[in-house]
Amino acid sequence: MAESIPGTAAAAPNSRGRIIMVVDSNANDLFYTSILLQRLGYHVCSAKTAEEALDMLSAALPAVIIAELNPPQPNSMSSLERFKQDPRTASLPVIVLSLSGDMIAKKQCLEAGAADFLTKPIRADELYRTVQAVIEPNPRERIRIQTSIPLSVNNAPLDYKGGEC
């Protein structure tokens, strides 16, 4: 039986040790996506830019990259293009995040080699299904996330493990 970390999903056996790189210039979105993935049992590396993510690849190669869609600036490329043109990441699946559900942008990203396209704000179940479909050979259909809420009465914390609540 697979050992699970308290407070995290009982991860599929194949997810153990898998690293997911999250790239997002919005600190709140970066934190939210990273925490969701950690709660789902994945190891997460995060970066604010594609350049920062590419610099981090010497430490470990991720199983998948989840990157926000940022339109190319003059004399630069989008994150997806950067990852697909770098020899170290060209074969890695890239899931694109976008603020808009623009079907034209989705079609362009998929044609450019994106594994999938998600719209922000991301829902935990949608993120989980997408990651499972992209990197797991036998995707799980359901997730179970163990949660607990600390309780206190008159400023005294209750011991939920000891049966006080």
Short mmCIF file of C-alpha atoms in Angstrom, two decimals:
data_model
loop_
_atom_site.label_atom_id
_atom_site.label_comp_id
_atom_site.label_asym_id
_atom_site.label_seq_id
_atom_site.Cartn_x
_atom_site.Cartn_y
_atom_site.Cartn_z
CA MET A 1 0.00 0.00 0.00
CA ALA A 2 1.38 3.44 -0.93
CA GLU A 3 2.38 5.67 1.94
CA SER A 4 0.63 9.02 1.90
CA ILE A 5 1.65 12.30 3.44
CA PRO A 6 -0.95 13.71 5.85
CA GLY A 7 -2.88 16.55 4.25
CA THR A 8 -2.06 15.51 0.70
CA ALA A 9 -3.80 13.42 -1.88
CA ALA A 10 -3.09 9.75 -1.90
CA ALA A 11 -0.95 10.09 -5.00
CA ALA A 12 -0.89 7.55 -7.75
CA PRO A 13 2.24 5.39 -7.46
CA ASN A 14 3.62 6.88 -10.68
CA SER A 15 3.34 10.46 -9.38
CA ARG A 16 5.82 9.86 -6.55
CA GLY A 17 9.06 11.58 -7.42
CA ARG A 18 7.59 13.36 -10.43
CA ILE A 19 8.51 17.02 -10.66
CA ILE A 20 6.21 19.59 -12.23
CA MET A 21 7.57 23.00 -13.25
CA VAL A 22 5.07 25.85 -12.86
CA VAL A 23 5.83 29.12 -14.66
CA ASP A 24 3.65 32.16 -13.98
CA SER A 25 4.52 35.85 -13.65
CA ASN A 26 1.56 36.41 -11.31
CA ALA A 27 2.80 35.51 -7.80
CA ASN A 28 -0.70 34.65 -6.53
CA ASP A 29 -1.44 32.32 -9.45
CA LEU A 30 2.01 30.75 -9.16
CA PHE A 31 1.50 30.07 -5.45
CA TYR A 32 -2.07 28.75 -5.94
CA THR A 33 -1.13 26.34 -8.75
CA SER A 34 1.97 25.13 -6.88
CA ILE A 35 0.02 24.47 -3.68
CA LEU A 36 -2.70 22.60 -5.57
CA LEU A 37 -0.11 20.35 -7.20
CA GLN A 38 1.66 19.72 -3.90
CA ARG A 39 -1.66 18.79 -2.28
CA LEU A 40 -2.19 16.36 -5.16
CA GLY A 41 1.09 14.62 -4.30
CA TYR A 42 3.49 16.12 -6.84
CA HIS A 43 6.86 17.77 -6.29
CA VAL A 44 6.80 21.32 -7.65
CA CYS A 45 9.43 23.77 -8.90
CA SER A 46 8.28 27.27 -9.70
CA ALA A 47 9.58 30.17 -11.77
CA LYS A 48 8.27 33.58 -12.75
CA THR A 49 9.62 33.51 -16.33
CA ALA A 50 10.54 30.97 -18.99
CA GLU A 51 14.15 32.12 -18.75
CA GLU A 52 14.20 31.47 -15.01
CA ALA A 53 12.66 28.03 -15.56
CA LEU A 54 15.25 27.13 -18.22
CA ASP A 55 18.04 28.21 -15.85
CA MET A 56 16.67 25.82 -13.19
CA LEU A 57 16.79 22.76 -15.46
CA SER A 58 20.34 21.90 -14.44
CA ALA A 59 18.97 20.80 -11.03
CA ALA A 60 16.25 18.45 -12.30
CA LEU A 61 14.22 17.82 -15.42
CA PRO A 62 10.45 18.07 -14.78
CA ALA A 63 7.91 15.57 -16.08
CA VAL A 64 5.69 18.41 -17.32
CA ILE A 65 5.79 22.20 -17.54
CA ILE A 66 2.71 24.26 -16.70
CA ALA A 67 3.20 27.78 -18.06
CA GLU A 68 1.06 30.85 -18.43
CA LEU A 69 0.39 32.07 -21.93
CA ASN A 70 2.16 35.34 -22.33
CA PRO A 71 2.09 36.95 -25.74
CA PRO A 72 5.54 37.53 -27.21
CA GLN A 73 6.99 40.97 -26.68
CA PRO A 74 8.97 42.67 -29.47
CA ASN A 75 12.18 40.66 -30.05
CA SER A 76 11.10 37.82 -27.72
CA MET A 77 9.19 34.56 -27.87
CA SER A 78 6.26 33.25 -25.88
CA SER A 79 6.98 30.78 -23.06
CA LEU A 80 5.63 27.89 -25.12
CA GLU A 81 7.94 28.72 -28.02
CA ARG A 82 10.92 29.02 -25.66
CA PHE A 83 10.27 25.58 -24.16
CA LYS A 84 9.63 23.92 -27.51
CA GLN A 85 12.84 25.37 -29.04
CA ASP A 86 15.16 24.48 -26.15
CA PRO A 87 16.64 20.99 -26.74
CA ARG A 88 16.34 20.10 -23.03
CA THR A 89 12.59 20.76 -22.93
CA ALA A 90 11.48 20.24 -26.53
CA SER A 91 10.08 16.77 -25.81
CA LEU A 92 8.46 17.70 -22.48
CA PRO A 93 4.70 18.21 -22.38
CA VAL A 94 3.70 21.84 -21.77
CA ILE A 95 0.29 22.72 -20.37
CA VAL A 96 -0.61 26.33 -21.14
CA LEU A 97 -2.55 28.55 -18.70
CA SER A 98 -4.50 31.54 -19.97
CA LEU A 99 -6.68 34.25 -18.46
CA SER A 100 -9.01 34.00 -21.42
CA GLY A 101 -10.80 31.00 -22.83
CA ASP A 102 -10.04 32.29 -26.32
CA MET A 103 -10.58 29.34 -28.68
CA ILE A 104 -8.22 30.84 -31.28
CA ALA A 105 -5.40 31.06 -28.72
CA LYS A 106 -6.16 27.50 -27.58
CA LYS A 107 -6.02 26.23 -31.16
CA GLN A 108 -2.74 28.08 -31.81
CA CYS A 109 -1.16 26.69 -28.63
CA LEU A 110 -2.20 23.14 -29.40
CA GLU A 111 -0.89 23.47 -32.96
CA ALA A 112 2.40 24.86 -31.57
CA GLY A 113 2.86 21.72 -29.48
CA ALA A 114 1.09 22.38 -26.17
CA ALA A 115 -0.16 19.23 -24.46
CA ASP A 116 -3.28 21.03 -23.21
CA PHE A 117 -4.75 24.46 -22.51
CA LEU A 118 -6.39 25.53 -19.21
CA THR A 119 -8.20 28.74 -18.34
CA LYS A 120 -7.48 30.65 -15.12
CA PRO A 121 -8.63 30.47 -12.42
CA ILE A 122 -7.71 26.81 -12.37
CA ARG A 123 -10.01 24.30 -10.67
CA ALA A 124 -8.26 21.55 -8.71
CA ASP A 125 -10.14 18.73 -10.42
CA GLU A 126 -9.45 20.11 -13.89
CA LEU A 127 -5.74 20.56 -13.11
CA TYR A 128 -5.51 17.05 -11.69
CA ARG A 129 -7.23 15.42 -14.67
CA THR A 130 -5.05 17.33 -17.12
CA VAL A 131 -1.77 16.46 -15.38
CA GLN A 132 -2.86 12.83 -15.02
CA ALA A 133 -3.75 12.62 -18.72
CA VAL A 134 -0.44 14.18 -19.79
CA ILE A 135 2.09 12.33 -17.63
CA GLU A 136 0.51 9.25 -16.07
CA PRO A 137 0.33 6.05 -18.12
CA ASN A 138 -2.81 4.96 -16.23
CA PRO A 139 -4.63 8.13 -15.13
CA ARG A 140 -6.76 7.89 -12.01
CA GLU A 141 -10.39 8.89 -12.33
CA ARG A 142 -10.87 10.27 -8.82
CA ILE A 143 -8.89 12.12 -6.21
CA ARG A 144 -9.19 12.16 -2.47
CA ILE A 145 -7.54 14.98 -0.57
CA GLN A 146 -7.32 14.56 3.18
CA THR A 147 -8.00 17.85 4.92
CA SER A 148 -8.22 18.98 8.50
CA ILE A 149 -9.10 22.27 10.09
CA PRO A 150 -7.47 23.20 13.38
CA LEU A 151 -10.08 23.95 16.04
CA SER A 152 -9.81 25.78 19.31
CA VAL A 153 -12.23 26.49 22.13
CA ASN A 154 -11.53 29.46 24.37
CA ASN A 155 -8.17 29.86 22.64
CA ALA A 156 -7.15 26.29 23.56
CA PRO A 157 -6.41 24.09 20.51
CA LEU A 158 -8.29 20.79 20.38
CA ASP A 159 -6.45 17.56 19.63
CA TYR A 160 -8.39 16.16 16.68
CA LYS A 161 -6.14 13.08 16.54
CA GLY A 162 -6.85 12.33 20.19
CA GLY A 163 -10.61 12.47 19.62
CA GLU A 164 -11.39 15.81 21.24
CA CYS A 165 -13.51 16.81 18.28
#
